[in-house]
Structures are given as structure tokens and as C-alpha cells.
PDB file of C-alpha atoms in Angstrom:
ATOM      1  CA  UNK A   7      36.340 -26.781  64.898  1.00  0.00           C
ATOM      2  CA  UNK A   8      35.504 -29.506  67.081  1.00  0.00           C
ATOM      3  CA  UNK A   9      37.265 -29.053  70.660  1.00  0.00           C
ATOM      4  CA  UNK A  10      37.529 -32.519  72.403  1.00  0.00           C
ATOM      5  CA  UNK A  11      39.014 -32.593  75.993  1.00  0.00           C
ATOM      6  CA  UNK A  12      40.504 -35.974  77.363  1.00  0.00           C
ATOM      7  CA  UNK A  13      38.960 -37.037  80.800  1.00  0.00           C
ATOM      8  CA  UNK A  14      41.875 -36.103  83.606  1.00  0.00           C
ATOM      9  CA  UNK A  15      42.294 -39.757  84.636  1.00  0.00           C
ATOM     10  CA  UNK A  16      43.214 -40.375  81.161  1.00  0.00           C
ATOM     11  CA  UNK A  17      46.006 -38.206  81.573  1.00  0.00           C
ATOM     12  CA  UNK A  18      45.428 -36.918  77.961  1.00  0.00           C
ATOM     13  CA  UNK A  19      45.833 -40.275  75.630  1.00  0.00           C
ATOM     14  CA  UNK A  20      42.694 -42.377  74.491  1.00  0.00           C
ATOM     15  CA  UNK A  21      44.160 -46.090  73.385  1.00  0.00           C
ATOM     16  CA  UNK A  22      41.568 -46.177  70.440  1.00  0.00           C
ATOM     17  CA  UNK A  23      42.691 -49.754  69.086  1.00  0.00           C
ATOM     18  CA  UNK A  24      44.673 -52.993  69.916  1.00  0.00           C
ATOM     19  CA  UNK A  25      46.462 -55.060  67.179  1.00  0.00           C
ATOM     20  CA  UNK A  26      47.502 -58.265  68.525  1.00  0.00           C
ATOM     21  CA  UNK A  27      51.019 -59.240  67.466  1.00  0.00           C
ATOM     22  CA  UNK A  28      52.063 -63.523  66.943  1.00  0.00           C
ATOM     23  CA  UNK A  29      55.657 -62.958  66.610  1.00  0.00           C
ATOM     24  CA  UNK A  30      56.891 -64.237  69.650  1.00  0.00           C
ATOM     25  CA  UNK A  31      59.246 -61.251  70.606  1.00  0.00           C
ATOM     26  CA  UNK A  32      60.092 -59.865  73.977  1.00  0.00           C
ATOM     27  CA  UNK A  33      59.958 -56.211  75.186  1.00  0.00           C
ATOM     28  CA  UNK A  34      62.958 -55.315  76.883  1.00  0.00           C
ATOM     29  CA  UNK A  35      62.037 -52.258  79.326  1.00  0.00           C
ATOM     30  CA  UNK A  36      64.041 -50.196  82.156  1.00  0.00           C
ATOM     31  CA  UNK A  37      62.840 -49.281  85.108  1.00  0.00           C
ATOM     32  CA  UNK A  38      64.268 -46.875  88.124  1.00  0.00           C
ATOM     33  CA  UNK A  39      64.500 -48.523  91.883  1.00  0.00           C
ATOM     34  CA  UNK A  40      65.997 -45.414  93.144  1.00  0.00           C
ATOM     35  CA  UNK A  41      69.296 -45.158  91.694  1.00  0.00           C
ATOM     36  CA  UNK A  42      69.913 -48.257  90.024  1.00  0.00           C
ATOM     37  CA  UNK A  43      67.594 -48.855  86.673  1.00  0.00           C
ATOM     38  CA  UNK A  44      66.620 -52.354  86.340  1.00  0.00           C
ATOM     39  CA  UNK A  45      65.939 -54.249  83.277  1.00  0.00           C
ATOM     40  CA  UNK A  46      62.331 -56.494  82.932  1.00  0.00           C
ATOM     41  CA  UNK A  47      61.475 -58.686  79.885  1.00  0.00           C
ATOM     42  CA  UNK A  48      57.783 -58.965  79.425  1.00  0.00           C
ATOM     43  CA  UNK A  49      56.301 -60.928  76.405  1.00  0.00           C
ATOM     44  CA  UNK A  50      55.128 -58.386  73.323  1.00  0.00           C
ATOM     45  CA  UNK A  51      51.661 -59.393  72.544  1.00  0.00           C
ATOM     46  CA  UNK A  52      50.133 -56.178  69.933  1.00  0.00           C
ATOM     47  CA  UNK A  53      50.428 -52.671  69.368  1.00  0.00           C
ATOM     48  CA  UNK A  54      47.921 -49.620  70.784  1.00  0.00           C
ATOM     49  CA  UNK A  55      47.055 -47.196  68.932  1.00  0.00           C
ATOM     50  CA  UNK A  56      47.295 -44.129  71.084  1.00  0.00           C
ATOM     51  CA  UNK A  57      45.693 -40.779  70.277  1.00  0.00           C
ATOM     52  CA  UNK A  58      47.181 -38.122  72.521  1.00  0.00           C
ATOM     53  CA  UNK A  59      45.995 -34.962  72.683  1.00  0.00           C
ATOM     54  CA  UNK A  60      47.400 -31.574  73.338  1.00  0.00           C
ATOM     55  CA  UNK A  61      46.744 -27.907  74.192  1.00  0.00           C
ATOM     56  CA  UNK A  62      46.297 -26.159  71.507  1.00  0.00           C
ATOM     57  CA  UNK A  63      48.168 -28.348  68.884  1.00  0.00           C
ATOM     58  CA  UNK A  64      46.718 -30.986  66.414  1.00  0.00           C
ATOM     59  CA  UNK A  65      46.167 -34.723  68.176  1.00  0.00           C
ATOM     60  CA  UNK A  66      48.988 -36.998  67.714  1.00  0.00           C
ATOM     61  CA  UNK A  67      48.257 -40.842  66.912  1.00  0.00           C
ATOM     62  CA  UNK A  68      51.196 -42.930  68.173  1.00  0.00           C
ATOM     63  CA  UNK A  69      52.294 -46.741  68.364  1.00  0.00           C
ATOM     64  CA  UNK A  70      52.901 -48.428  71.957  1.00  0.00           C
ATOM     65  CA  UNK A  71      54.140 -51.743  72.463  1.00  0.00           C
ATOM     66  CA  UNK A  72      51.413 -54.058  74.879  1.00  0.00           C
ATOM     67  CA  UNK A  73      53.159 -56.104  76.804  1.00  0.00           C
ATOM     68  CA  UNK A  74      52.001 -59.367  79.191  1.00  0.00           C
ATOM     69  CA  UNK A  75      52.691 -58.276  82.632  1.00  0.00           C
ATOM     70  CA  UNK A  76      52.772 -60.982  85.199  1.00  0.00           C
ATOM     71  CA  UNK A  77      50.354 -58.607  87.727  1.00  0.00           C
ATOM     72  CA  UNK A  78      47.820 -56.421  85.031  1.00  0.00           C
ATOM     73  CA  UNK A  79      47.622 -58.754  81.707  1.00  0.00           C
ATOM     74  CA  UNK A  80      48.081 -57.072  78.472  1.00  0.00           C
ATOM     75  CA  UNK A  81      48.728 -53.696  78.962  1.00  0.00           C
ATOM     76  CA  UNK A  82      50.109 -50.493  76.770  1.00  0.00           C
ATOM     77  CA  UNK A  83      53.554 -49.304  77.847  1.00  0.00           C
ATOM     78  CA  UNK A  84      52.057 -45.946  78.407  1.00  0.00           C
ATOM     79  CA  UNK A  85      49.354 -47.559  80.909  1.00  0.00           C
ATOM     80  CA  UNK A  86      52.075 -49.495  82.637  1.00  0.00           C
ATOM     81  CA  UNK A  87      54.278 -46.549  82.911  1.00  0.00           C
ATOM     82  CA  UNK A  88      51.274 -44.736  84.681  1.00  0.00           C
ATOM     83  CA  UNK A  89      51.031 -47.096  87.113  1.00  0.00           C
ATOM     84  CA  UNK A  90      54.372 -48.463  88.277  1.00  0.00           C
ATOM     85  CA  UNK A  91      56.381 -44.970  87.246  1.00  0.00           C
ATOM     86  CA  UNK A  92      58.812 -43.707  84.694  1.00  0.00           C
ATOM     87  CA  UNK A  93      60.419 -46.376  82.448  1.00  0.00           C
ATOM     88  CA  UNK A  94      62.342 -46.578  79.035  1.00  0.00           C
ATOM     89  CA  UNK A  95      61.829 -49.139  75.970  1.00  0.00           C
ATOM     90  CA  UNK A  96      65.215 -50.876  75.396  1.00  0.00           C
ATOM     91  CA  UNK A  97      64.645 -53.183  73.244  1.00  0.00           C
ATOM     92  CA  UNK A  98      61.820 -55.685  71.116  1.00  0.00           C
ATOM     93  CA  UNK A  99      63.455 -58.910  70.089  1.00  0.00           C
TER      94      UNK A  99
END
């Protein structure tokens, strides 16, 4: 059995592909500013395929939304989560 160990800064998921996404729909995320979540709409430009992988169990291979933030470009939700904090997918429309 092959043991592969993610690098630490990539806080154990690998974004292995981008699929770009022409639909036109928006991401709808929450975000905490202390107590009071507030609500962002960034433009949905693909999917990420995400590998993450975990101690002792079996790699899972996910679907993020990648967004167009104002500040990074396209990013994965997971990325953009590890940079600006905790936040919650609402909803693509």
C-alpha cells in the first residue's frame, strides 16, 4: 500500500482539477464578523476537484464551488475558507 502524506500547508486537501462552469450563477456564502454572520455573493465560475486525505481512512474526492473573489481571483471555497475563516455555502443560483 502506497502511504501518501499531504504537505502541512495544504492542510490535508490537494485541489487536483478545475472545471470551469458558464452558467452564470452566484454563490451565496455566510460568513461570521463576531456575532453577526454576514451574507457575500461572489460569481460561481467552476468546480475543484478536491482530494482530501485522512488518517488512516481511504482519500475522499469531493466537489467545491470556485468562486470570483473581488481580492484573490478564482478561488475554491475550501481555499477561501482557509484564508478569511469559517464560512457556510447558502446557496448557488
Amino acid at each position: 500500500m502506497i502511504h501518501y502524506r499531504v504537505p502541512p500547508e495544504d492542510h490535508d486537501r490537494i485541489v487536483t482539477q478545475y472545471l470551469p462552469d458558464t452558467t452564470g450563477k452566484t454563490c451565496q456564502v455566510s460568513l461570521r464578523d463576531g456575532d453577526v454572520p454576514e451574507s457575500e455573493y461572489l460569481p460561481l465560475v467552476g468546480w475543484a476537484i478536491v482530494v482530501r486525505v485522512c488518517e488512516e481512512a481511504l482519500p475522499r474526492v469531493t466537489f467545491e464551488p470556485v468562486v470570483d473573489d473581488e481580492y484573490r481571483g478564482h478561488i475554491a471555497l475550501g481555499d477561501l475558507e482557509d484564508e478569511i475563516g469559517p464560512l457556510t455555502l447558502v446557496d448557488i443560483s
